N, CA and C atoms as an extended XYZ file, in Angstrom:
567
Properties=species:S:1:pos:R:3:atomname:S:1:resname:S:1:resid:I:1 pbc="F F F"
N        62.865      104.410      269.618 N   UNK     1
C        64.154      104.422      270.292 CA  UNK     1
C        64.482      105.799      270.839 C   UNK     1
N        63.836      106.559      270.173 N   UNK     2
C        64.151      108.154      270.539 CA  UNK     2
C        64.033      108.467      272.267 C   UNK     2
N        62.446      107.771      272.622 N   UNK     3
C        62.466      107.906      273.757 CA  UNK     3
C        63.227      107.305      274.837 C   UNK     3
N        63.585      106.490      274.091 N   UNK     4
C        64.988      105.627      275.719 CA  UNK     4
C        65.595      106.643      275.611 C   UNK     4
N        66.305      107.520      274.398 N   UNK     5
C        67.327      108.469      274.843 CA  UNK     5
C        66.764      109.460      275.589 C   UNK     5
N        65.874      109.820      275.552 N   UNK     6
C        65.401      110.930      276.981 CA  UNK     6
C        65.366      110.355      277.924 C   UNK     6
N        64.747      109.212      278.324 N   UNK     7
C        64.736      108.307      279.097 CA  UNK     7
C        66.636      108.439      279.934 C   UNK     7
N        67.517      107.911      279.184 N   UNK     8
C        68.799      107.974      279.319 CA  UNK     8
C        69.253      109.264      280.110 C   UNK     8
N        68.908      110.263      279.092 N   UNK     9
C        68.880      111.899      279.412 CA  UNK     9
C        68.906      112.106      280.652 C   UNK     9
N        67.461      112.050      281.029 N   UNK    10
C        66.824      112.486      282.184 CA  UNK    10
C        66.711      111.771      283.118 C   UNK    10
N        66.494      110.222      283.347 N   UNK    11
C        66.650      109.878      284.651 CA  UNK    11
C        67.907      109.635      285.310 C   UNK    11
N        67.989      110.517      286.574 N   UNK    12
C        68.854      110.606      287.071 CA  UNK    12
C        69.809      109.334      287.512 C   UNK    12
N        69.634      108.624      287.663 N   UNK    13
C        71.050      107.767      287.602 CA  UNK    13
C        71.110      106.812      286.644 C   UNK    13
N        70.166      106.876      285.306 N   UNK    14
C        70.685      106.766      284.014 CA  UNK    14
C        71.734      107.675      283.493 C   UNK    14
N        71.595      108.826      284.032 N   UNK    15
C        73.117      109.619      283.268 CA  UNK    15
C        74.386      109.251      283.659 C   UNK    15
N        74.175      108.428      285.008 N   UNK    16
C        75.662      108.080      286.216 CA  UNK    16
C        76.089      107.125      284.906 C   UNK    16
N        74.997      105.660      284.844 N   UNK    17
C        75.239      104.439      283.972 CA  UNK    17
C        75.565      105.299      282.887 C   UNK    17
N        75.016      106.017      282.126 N   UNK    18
C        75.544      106.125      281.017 CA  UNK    18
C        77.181      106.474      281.062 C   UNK    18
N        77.667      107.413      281.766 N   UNK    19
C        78.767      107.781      281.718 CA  UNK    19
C        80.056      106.521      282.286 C   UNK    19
N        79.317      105.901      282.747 N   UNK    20
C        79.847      104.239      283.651 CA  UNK    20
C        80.148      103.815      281.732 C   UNK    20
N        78.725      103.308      281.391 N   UNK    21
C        79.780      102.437      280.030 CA  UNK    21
C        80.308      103.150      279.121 C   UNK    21
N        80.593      104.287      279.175 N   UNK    22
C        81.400      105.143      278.367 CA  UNK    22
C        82.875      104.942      279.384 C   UNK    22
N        83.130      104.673      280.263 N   UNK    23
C        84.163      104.576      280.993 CA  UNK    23
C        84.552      103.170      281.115 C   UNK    23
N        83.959      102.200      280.817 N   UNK    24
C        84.289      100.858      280.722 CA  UNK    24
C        84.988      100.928      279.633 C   UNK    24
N        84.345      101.421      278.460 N   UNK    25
C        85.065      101.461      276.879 CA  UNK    25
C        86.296      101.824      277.185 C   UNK    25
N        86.466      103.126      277.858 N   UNK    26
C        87.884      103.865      277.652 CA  UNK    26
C        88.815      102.750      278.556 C   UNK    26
N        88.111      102.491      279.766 N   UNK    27
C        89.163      101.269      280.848 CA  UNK    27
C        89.883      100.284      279.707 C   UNK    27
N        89.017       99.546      279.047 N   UNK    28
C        89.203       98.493      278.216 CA  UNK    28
C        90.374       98.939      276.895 C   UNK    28
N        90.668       99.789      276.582 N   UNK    29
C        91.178      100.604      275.195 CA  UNK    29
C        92.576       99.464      274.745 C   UNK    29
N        92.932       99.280      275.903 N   UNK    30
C        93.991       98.319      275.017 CA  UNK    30
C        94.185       97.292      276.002 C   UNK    30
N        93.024       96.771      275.788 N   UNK    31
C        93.007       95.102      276.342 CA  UNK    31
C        92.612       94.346      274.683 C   UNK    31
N        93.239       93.671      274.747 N   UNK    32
C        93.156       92.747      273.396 CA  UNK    32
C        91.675       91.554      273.650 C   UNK    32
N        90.921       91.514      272.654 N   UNK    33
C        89.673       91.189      272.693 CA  UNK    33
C        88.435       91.356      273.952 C   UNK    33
N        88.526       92.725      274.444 N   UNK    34
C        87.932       92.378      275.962 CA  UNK    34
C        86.435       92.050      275.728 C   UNK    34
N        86.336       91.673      277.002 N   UNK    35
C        84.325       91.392      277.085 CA  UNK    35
C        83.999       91.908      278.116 C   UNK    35
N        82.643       92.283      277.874 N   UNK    36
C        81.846       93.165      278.914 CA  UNK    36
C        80.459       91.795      278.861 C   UNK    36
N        80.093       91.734      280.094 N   UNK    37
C        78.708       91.411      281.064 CA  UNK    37
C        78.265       92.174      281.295 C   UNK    37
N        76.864       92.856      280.751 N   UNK    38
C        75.520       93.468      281.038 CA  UNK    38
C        74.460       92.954      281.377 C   UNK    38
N        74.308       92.742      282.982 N   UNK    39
C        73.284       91.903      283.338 CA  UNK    39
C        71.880       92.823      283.669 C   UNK    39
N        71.051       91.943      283.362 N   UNK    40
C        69.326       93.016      282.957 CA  UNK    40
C        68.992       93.281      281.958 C   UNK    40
N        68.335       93.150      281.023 N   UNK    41
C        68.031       93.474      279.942 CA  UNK    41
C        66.623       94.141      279.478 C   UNK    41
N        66.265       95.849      279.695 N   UNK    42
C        65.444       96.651      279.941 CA  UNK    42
C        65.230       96.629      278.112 C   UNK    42
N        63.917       97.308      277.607 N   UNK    43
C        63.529       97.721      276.519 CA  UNK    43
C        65.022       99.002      276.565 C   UNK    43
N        65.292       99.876      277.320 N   UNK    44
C        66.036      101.177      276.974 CA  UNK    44
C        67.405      100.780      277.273 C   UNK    44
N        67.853       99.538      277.201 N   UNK    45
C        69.366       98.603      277.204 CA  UNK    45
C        69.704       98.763      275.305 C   UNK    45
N        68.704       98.801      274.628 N   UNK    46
C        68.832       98.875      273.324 CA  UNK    46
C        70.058       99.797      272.623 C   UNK    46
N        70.295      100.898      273.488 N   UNK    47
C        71.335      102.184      273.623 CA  UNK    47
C        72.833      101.713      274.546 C   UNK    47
N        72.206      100.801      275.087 N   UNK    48
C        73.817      100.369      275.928 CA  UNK    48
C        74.949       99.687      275.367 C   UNK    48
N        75.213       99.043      274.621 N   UNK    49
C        76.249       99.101      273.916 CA  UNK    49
C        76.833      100.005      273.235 C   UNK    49
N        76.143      100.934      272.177 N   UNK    50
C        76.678      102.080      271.857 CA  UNK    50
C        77.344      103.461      273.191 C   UNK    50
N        76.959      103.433      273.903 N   UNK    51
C        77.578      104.024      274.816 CA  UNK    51
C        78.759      103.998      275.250 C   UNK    51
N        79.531      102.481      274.990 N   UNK    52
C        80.567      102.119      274.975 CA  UNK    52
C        81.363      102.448      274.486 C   UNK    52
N        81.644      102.932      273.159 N   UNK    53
C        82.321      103.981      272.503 CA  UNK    53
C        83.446      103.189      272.428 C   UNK    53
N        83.670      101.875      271.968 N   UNK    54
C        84.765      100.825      272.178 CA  UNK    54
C        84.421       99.956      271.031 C   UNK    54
N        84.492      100.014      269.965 N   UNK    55
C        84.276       98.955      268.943 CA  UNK    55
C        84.949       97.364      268.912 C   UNK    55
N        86.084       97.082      269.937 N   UNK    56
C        86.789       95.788      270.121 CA  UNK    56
C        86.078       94.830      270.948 C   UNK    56
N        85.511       95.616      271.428 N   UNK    57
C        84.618       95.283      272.606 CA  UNK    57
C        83.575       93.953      272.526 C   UNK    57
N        83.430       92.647      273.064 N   UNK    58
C        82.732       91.576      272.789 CA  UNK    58
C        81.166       92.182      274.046 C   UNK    58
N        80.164       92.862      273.528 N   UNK    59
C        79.354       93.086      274.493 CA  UNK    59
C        78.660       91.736      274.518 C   UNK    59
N        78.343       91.176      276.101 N   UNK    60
C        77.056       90.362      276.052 CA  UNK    60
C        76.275       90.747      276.819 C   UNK    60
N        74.756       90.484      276.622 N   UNK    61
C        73.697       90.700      278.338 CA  UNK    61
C        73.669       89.329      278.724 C   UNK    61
N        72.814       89.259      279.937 N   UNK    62
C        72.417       87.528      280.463 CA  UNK    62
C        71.075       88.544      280.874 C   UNK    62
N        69.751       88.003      280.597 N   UNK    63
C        68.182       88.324      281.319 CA  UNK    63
C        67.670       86.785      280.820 C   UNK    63
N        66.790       86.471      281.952 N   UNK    64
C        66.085       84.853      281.747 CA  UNK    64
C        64.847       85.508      280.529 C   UNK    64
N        64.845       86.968      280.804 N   UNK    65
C        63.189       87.110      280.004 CA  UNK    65
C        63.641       88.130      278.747 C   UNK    65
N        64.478       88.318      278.086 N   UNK    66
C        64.987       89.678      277.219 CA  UNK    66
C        63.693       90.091      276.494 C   UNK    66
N        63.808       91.112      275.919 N   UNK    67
C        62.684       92.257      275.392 CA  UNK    67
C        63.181       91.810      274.196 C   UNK    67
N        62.149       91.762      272.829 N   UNK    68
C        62.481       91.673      271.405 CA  UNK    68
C        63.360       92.278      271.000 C   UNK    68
N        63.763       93.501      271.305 N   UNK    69
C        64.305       94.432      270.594 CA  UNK    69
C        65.875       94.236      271.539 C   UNK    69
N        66.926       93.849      271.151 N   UNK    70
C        68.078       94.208      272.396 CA  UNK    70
C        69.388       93.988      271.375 C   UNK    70
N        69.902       94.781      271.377 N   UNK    71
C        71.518       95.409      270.896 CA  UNK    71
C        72.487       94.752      271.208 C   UNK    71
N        73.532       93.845      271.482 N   UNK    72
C        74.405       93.218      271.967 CA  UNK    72
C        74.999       92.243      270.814 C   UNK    72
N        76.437       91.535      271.126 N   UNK    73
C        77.296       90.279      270.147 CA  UNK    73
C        76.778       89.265      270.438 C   UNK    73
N        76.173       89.143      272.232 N   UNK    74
C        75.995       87.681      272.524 CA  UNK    74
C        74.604       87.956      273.729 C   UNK    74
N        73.817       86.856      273.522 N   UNK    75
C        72.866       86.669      274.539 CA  UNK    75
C        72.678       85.896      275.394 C   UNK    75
N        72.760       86.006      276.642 N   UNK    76
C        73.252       85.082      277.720 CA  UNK    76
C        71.231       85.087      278.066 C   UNK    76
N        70.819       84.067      277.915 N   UNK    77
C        69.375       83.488      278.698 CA  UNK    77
C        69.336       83.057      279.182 C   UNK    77
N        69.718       83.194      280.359 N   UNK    78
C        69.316       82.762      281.653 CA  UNK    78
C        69.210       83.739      282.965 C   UNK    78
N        69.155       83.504      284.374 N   UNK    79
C        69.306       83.860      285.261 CA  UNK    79
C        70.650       84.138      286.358 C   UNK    79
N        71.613       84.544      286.503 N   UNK    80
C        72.623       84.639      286.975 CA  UNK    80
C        73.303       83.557      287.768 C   UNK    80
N        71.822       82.971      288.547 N   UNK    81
C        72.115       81.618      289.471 CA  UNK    81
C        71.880       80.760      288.598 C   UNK    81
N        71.698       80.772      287.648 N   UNK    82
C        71.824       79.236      285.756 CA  UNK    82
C        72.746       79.450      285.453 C   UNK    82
N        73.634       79.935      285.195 N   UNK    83
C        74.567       80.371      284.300 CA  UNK    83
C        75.524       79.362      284.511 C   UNK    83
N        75.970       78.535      285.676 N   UNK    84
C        76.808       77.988      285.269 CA  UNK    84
C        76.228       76.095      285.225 C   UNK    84
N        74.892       75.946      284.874 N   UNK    85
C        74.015       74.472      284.068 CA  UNK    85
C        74.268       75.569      282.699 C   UNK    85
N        73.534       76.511      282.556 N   UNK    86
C        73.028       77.115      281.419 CA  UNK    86
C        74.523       77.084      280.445 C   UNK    86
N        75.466       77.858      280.697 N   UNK    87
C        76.976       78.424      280.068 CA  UNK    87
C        77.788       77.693      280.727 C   UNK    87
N        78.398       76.778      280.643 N   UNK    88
C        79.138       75.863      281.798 CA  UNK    88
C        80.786       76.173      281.359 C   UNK    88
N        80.541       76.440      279.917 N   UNK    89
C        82.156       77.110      279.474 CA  UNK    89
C        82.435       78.711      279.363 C   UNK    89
N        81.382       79.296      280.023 N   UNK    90
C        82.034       80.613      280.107 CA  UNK    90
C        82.684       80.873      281.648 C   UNK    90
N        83.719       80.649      281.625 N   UNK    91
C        84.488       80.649      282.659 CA  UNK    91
C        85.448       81.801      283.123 C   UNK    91
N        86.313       82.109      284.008 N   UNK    92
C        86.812       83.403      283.789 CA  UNK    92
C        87.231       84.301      282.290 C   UNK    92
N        86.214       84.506      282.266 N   UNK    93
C        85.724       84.817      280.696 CA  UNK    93
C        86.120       86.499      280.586 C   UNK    93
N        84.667       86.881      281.751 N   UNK    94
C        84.900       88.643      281.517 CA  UNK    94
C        85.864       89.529      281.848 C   UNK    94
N        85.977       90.278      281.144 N   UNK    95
C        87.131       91.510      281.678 CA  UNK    95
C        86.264       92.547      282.528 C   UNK    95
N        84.982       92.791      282.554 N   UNK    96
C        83.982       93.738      283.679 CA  UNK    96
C        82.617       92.386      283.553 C   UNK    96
N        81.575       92.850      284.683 N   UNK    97
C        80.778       92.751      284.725 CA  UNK    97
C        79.896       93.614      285.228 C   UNK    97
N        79.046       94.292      284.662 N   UNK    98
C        78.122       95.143      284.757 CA  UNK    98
C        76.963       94.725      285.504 C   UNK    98
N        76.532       94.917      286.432 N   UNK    99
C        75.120       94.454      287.396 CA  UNK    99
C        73.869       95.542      287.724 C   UNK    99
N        73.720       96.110      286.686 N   UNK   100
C        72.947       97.877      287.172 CA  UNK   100
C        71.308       97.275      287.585 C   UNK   100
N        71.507       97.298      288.933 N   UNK   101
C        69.950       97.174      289.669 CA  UNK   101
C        69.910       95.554      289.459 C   UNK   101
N        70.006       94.313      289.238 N   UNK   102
C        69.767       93.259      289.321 CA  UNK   102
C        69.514       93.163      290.734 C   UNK   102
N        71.268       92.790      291.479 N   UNK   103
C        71.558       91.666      292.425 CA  UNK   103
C        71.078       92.855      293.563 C   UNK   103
N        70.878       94.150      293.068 N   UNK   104
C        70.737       95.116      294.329 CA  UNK   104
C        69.482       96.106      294.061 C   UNK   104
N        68.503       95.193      292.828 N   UNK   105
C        67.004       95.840      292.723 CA  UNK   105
C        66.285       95.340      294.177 C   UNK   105
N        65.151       96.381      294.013 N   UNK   106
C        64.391       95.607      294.962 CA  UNK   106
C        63.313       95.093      294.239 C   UNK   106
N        63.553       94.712      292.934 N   UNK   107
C        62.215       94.080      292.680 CA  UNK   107
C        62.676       92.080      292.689 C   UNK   107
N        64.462       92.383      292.719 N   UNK   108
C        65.373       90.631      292.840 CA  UNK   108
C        65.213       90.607      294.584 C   UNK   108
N        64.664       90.333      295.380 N   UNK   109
C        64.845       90.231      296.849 CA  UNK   109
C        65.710       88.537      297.177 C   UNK   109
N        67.104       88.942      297.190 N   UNK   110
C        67.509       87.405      297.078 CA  UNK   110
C        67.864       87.174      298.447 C   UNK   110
N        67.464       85.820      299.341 N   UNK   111
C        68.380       86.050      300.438 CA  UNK   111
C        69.581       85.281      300.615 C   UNK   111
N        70.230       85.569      302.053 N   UNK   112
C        71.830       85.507      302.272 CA  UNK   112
C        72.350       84.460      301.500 C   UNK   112
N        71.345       83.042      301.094 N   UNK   113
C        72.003       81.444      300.486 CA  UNK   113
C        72.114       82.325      298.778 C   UNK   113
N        70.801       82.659      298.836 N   UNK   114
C        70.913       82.994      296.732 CA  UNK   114
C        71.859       84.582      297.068 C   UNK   114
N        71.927       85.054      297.573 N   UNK   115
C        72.942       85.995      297.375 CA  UNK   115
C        74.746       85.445      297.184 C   UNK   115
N        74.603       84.602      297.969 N   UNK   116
C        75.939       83.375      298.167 CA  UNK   116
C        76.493       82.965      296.744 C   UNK   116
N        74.993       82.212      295.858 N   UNK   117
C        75.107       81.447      294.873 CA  UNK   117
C        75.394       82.598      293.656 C   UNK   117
N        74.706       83.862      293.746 N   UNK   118
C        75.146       84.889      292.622 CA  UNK   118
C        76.178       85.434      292.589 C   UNK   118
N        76.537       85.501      293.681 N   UNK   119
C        78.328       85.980      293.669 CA  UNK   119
C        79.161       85.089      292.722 C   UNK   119
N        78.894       83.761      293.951 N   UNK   120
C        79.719       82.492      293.372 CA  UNK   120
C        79.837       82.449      291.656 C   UNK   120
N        78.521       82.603      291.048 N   UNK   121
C        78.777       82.661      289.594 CA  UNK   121
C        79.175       83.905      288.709 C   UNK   121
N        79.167       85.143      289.612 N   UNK   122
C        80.020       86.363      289.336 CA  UNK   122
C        81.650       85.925      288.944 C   UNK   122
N        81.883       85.456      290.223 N   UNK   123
C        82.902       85.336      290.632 CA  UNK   123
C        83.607       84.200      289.042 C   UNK   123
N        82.571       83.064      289.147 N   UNK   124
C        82.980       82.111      287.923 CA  UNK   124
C        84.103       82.432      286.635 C   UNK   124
N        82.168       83.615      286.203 N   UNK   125
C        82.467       84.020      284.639 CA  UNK   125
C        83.541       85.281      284.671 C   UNK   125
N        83.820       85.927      285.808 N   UNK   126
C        85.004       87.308      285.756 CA  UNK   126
C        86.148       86.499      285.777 C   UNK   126
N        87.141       87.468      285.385 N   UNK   127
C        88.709       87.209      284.888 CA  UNK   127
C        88.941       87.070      285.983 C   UNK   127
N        90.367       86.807      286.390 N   UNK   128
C        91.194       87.284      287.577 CA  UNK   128
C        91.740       88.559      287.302 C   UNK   128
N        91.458       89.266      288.618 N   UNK   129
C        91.550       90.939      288.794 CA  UNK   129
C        90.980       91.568      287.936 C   UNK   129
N        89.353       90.986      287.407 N   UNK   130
C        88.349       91.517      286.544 CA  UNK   130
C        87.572       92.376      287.635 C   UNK   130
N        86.953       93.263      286.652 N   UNK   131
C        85.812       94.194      287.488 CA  UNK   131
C        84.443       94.094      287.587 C   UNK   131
N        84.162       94.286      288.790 N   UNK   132
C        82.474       94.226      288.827 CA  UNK   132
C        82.045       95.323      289.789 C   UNK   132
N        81.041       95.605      288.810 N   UNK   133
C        80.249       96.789      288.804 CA  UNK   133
C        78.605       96.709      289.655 C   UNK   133
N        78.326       96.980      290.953 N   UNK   134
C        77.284       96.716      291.326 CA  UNK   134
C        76.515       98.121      291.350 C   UNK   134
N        75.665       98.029      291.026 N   UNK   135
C        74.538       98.906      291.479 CA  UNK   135
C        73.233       98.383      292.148 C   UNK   135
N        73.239       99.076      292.965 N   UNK   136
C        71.724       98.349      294.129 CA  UNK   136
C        71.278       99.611      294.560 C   UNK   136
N        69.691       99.648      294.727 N   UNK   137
C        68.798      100.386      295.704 CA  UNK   137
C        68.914      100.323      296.878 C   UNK   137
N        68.792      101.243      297.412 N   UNK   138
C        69.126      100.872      299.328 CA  UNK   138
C        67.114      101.053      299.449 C   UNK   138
N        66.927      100.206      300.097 N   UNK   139
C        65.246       99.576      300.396 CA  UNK   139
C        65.035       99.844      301.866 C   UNK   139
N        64.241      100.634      302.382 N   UNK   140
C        63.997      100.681      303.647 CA  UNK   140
C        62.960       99.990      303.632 C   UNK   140
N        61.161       99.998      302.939 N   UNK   141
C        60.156       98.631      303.277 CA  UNK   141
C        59.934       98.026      302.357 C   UNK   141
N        59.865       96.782      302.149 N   UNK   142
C        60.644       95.886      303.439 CA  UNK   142
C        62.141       96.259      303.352 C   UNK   142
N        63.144       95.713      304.771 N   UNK   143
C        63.826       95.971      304.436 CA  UNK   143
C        64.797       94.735      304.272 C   UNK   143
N        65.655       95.242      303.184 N   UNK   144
C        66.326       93.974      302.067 CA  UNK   144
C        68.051       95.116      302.094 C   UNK   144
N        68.483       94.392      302.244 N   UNK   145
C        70.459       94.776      301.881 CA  UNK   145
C        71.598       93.331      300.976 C   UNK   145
N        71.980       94.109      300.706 N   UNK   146
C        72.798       92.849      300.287 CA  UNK   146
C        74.219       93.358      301.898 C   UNK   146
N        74.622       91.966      302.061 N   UNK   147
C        75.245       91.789      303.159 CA  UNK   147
C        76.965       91.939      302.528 C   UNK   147
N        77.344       92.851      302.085 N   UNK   148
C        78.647       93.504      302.165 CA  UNK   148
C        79.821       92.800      302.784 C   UNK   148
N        79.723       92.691      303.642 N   UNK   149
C        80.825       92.166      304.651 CA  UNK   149
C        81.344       91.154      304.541 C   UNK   149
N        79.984       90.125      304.320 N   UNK   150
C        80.578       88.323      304.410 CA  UNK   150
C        79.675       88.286      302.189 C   UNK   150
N        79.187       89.067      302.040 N   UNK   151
C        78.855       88.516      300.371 CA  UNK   151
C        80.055       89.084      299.130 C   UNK   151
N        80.321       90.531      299.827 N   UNK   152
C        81.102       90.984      298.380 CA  UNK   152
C        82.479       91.113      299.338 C   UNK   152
N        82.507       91.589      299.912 N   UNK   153
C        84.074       91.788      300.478 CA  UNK   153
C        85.116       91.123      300.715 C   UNK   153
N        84.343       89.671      300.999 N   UNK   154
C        85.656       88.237      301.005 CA  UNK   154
C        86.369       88.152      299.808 C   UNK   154
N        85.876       88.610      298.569 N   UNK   155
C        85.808       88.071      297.708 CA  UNK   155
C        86.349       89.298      296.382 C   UNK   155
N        86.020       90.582      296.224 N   UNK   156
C        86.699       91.853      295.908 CA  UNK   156
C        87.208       93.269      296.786 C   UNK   156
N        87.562       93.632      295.990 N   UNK   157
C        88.651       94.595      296.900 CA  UNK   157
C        87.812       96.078      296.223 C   UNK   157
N        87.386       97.238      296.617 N   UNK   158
C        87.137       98.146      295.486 CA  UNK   158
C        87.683       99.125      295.502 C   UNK   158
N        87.926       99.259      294.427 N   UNK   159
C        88.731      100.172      293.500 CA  UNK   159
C        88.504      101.856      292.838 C   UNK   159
N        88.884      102.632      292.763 N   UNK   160
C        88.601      103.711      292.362 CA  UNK   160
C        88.518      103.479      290.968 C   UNK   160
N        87.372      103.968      289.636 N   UNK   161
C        87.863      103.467      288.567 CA  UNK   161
C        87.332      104.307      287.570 C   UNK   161
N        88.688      104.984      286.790 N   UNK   162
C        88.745      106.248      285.919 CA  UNK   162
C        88.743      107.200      287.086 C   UNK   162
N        87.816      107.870      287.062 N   UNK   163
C        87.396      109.153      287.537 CA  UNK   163
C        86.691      109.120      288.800 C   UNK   163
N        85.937      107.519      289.174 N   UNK   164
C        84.916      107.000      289.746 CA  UNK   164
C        85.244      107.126      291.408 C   UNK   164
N        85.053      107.431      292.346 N   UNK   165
C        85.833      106.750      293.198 CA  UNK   165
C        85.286      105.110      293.339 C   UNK   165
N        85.591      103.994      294.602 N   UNK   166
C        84.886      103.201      294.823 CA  UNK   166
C        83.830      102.538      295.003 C   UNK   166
N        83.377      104.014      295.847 N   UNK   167
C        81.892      103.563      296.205 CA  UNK   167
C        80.978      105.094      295.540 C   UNK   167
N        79.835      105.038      294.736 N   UNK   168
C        79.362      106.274      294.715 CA  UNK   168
C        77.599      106.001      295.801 C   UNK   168
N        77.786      107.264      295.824 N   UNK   169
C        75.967      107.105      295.940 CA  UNK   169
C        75.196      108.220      295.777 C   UNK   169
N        74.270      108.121      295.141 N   UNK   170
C        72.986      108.612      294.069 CA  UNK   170
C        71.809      108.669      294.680 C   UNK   170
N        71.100      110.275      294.835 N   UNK   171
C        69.937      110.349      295.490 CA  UNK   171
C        69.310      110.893      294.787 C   UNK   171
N        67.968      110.952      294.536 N   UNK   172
C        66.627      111.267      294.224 CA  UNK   172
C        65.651      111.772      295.073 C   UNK   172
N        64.639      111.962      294.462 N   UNK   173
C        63.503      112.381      295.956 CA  UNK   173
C        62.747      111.389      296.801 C   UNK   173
N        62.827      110.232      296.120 N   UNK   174
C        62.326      108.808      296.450 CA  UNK   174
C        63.379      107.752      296.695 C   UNK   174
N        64.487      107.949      296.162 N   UNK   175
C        65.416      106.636      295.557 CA  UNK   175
C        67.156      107.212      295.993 C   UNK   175
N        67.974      106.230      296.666 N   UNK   176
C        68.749      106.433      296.685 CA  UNK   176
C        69.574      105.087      296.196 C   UNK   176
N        70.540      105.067      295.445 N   UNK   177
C        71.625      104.066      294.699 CA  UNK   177
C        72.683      104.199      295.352 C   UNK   177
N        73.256      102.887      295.422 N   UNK   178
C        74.618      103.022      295.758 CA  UNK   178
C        75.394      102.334      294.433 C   UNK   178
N        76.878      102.593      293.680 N   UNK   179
C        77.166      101.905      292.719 CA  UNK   179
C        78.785      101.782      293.499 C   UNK   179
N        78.815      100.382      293.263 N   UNK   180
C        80.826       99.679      293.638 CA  UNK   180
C        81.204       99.441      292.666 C   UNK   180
N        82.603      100.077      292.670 N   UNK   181
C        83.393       99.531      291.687 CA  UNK   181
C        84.003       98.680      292.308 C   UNK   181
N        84.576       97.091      292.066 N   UNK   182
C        85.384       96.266      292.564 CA  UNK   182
C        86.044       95.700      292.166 C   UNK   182
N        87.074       94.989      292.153 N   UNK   183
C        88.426       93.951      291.493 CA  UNK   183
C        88.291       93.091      292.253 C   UNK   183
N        88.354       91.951      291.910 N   UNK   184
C        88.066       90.282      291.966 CA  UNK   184
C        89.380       90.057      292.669 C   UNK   184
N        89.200       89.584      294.237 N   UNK   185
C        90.921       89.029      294.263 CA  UNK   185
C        91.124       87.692      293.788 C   UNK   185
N        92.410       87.915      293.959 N   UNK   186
C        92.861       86.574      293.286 CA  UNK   186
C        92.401       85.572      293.462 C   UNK   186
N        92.342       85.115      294.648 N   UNK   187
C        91.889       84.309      295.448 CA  UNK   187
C        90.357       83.702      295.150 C   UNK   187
N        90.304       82.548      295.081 N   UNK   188
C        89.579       81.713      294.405 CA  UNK   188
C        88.625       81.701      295.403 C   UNK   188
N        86.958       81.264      295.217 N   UNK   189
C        86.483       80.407      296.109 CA  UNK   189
C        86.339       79.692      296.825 C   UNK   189
């Protein structure tokens, strides 16, 4: 385990996430039973709940494939687009949802219909005026985007959050991230 924490340490926009669920904890401080969605479930996720620094806190992940070893209250197995055959009663459930590299890896290449359908079940399991947290790679080959305009924007508003502003973005020598903070409008599907 030692090494995820260097791991954590040192890669550079592991320190952003880390300081992200240390800021979810504090967001959450006096919400009465909140829940957090951690979608992905890496061998070095083992450290992500403790980061949280929020003991009230109901953590769950959702990965179709989880690693033996994984830290969390609840385990969501499935795929984001299952979730609602798979969990049919977790319904505006979460108070955040966490998405670090899934819906905006480039190793998930979803297009415009399955990008449609992952929202849609974002949208499901979050509260009203719940938060979601995207992080995505910006991919020049091939090139892959998630479509902003007509996928996340109908649908949340984003928000500055803690310290965060709305939108950040994260460069490397190879890799650049973008991370949204957003609030769910009211407004239904």
């Amino acid at each position: 385990m030692g090494n995820y924490l260097n791991f954590w340490n040192n890669a550079y926009d592991k320190r952003f996430q880390r300081k992200v669920y240390s800021d979810v904890g504090k967001y959450l401080q006096k919400e009465i039973y909140p829940t957090i969605l951690d979608i992905g479930v890496e061998p070095y996720n083992v450290h992500s709940q403790g980061f949280i620094e929020n003991k009230n806190i109901k953590y769950y992940q959702m990965d179709p494939d989880p690693p033996n070893k994984i830290s969390c209250d609840y385990l969501m197995e499935c795929k984001v687009s299952d979730s609602k055959n798979t969990y049919p009663h977790i319904e505006s459930f979460f108070d955040v949802i966490m998405d670090f590299g899934v819906f905006g890896w480039n190793g998930v290449l979803l297009n415009q219909q399955e990008q449609r359908v992952y929202i849609k079940n974002i949208l499901r399991m979050l509260k009203p005026g719940g938060v979601y947290i995207l992080h995505g790679d910006r991919i020049k080959v091939p090139p892959y985007s998630i479509e902003m305009n007509s996928t996340i924007f109908p649908h949340f508003k984003p928000i500055d959050f803690l310290d965060n502003p709305s939108h950040v973005t994260l460069s490397s020598t190879d890799t650049t991230w973008d991370v949204w903070f957003l609030r769910k409008n009211s407004t239904l599907l």
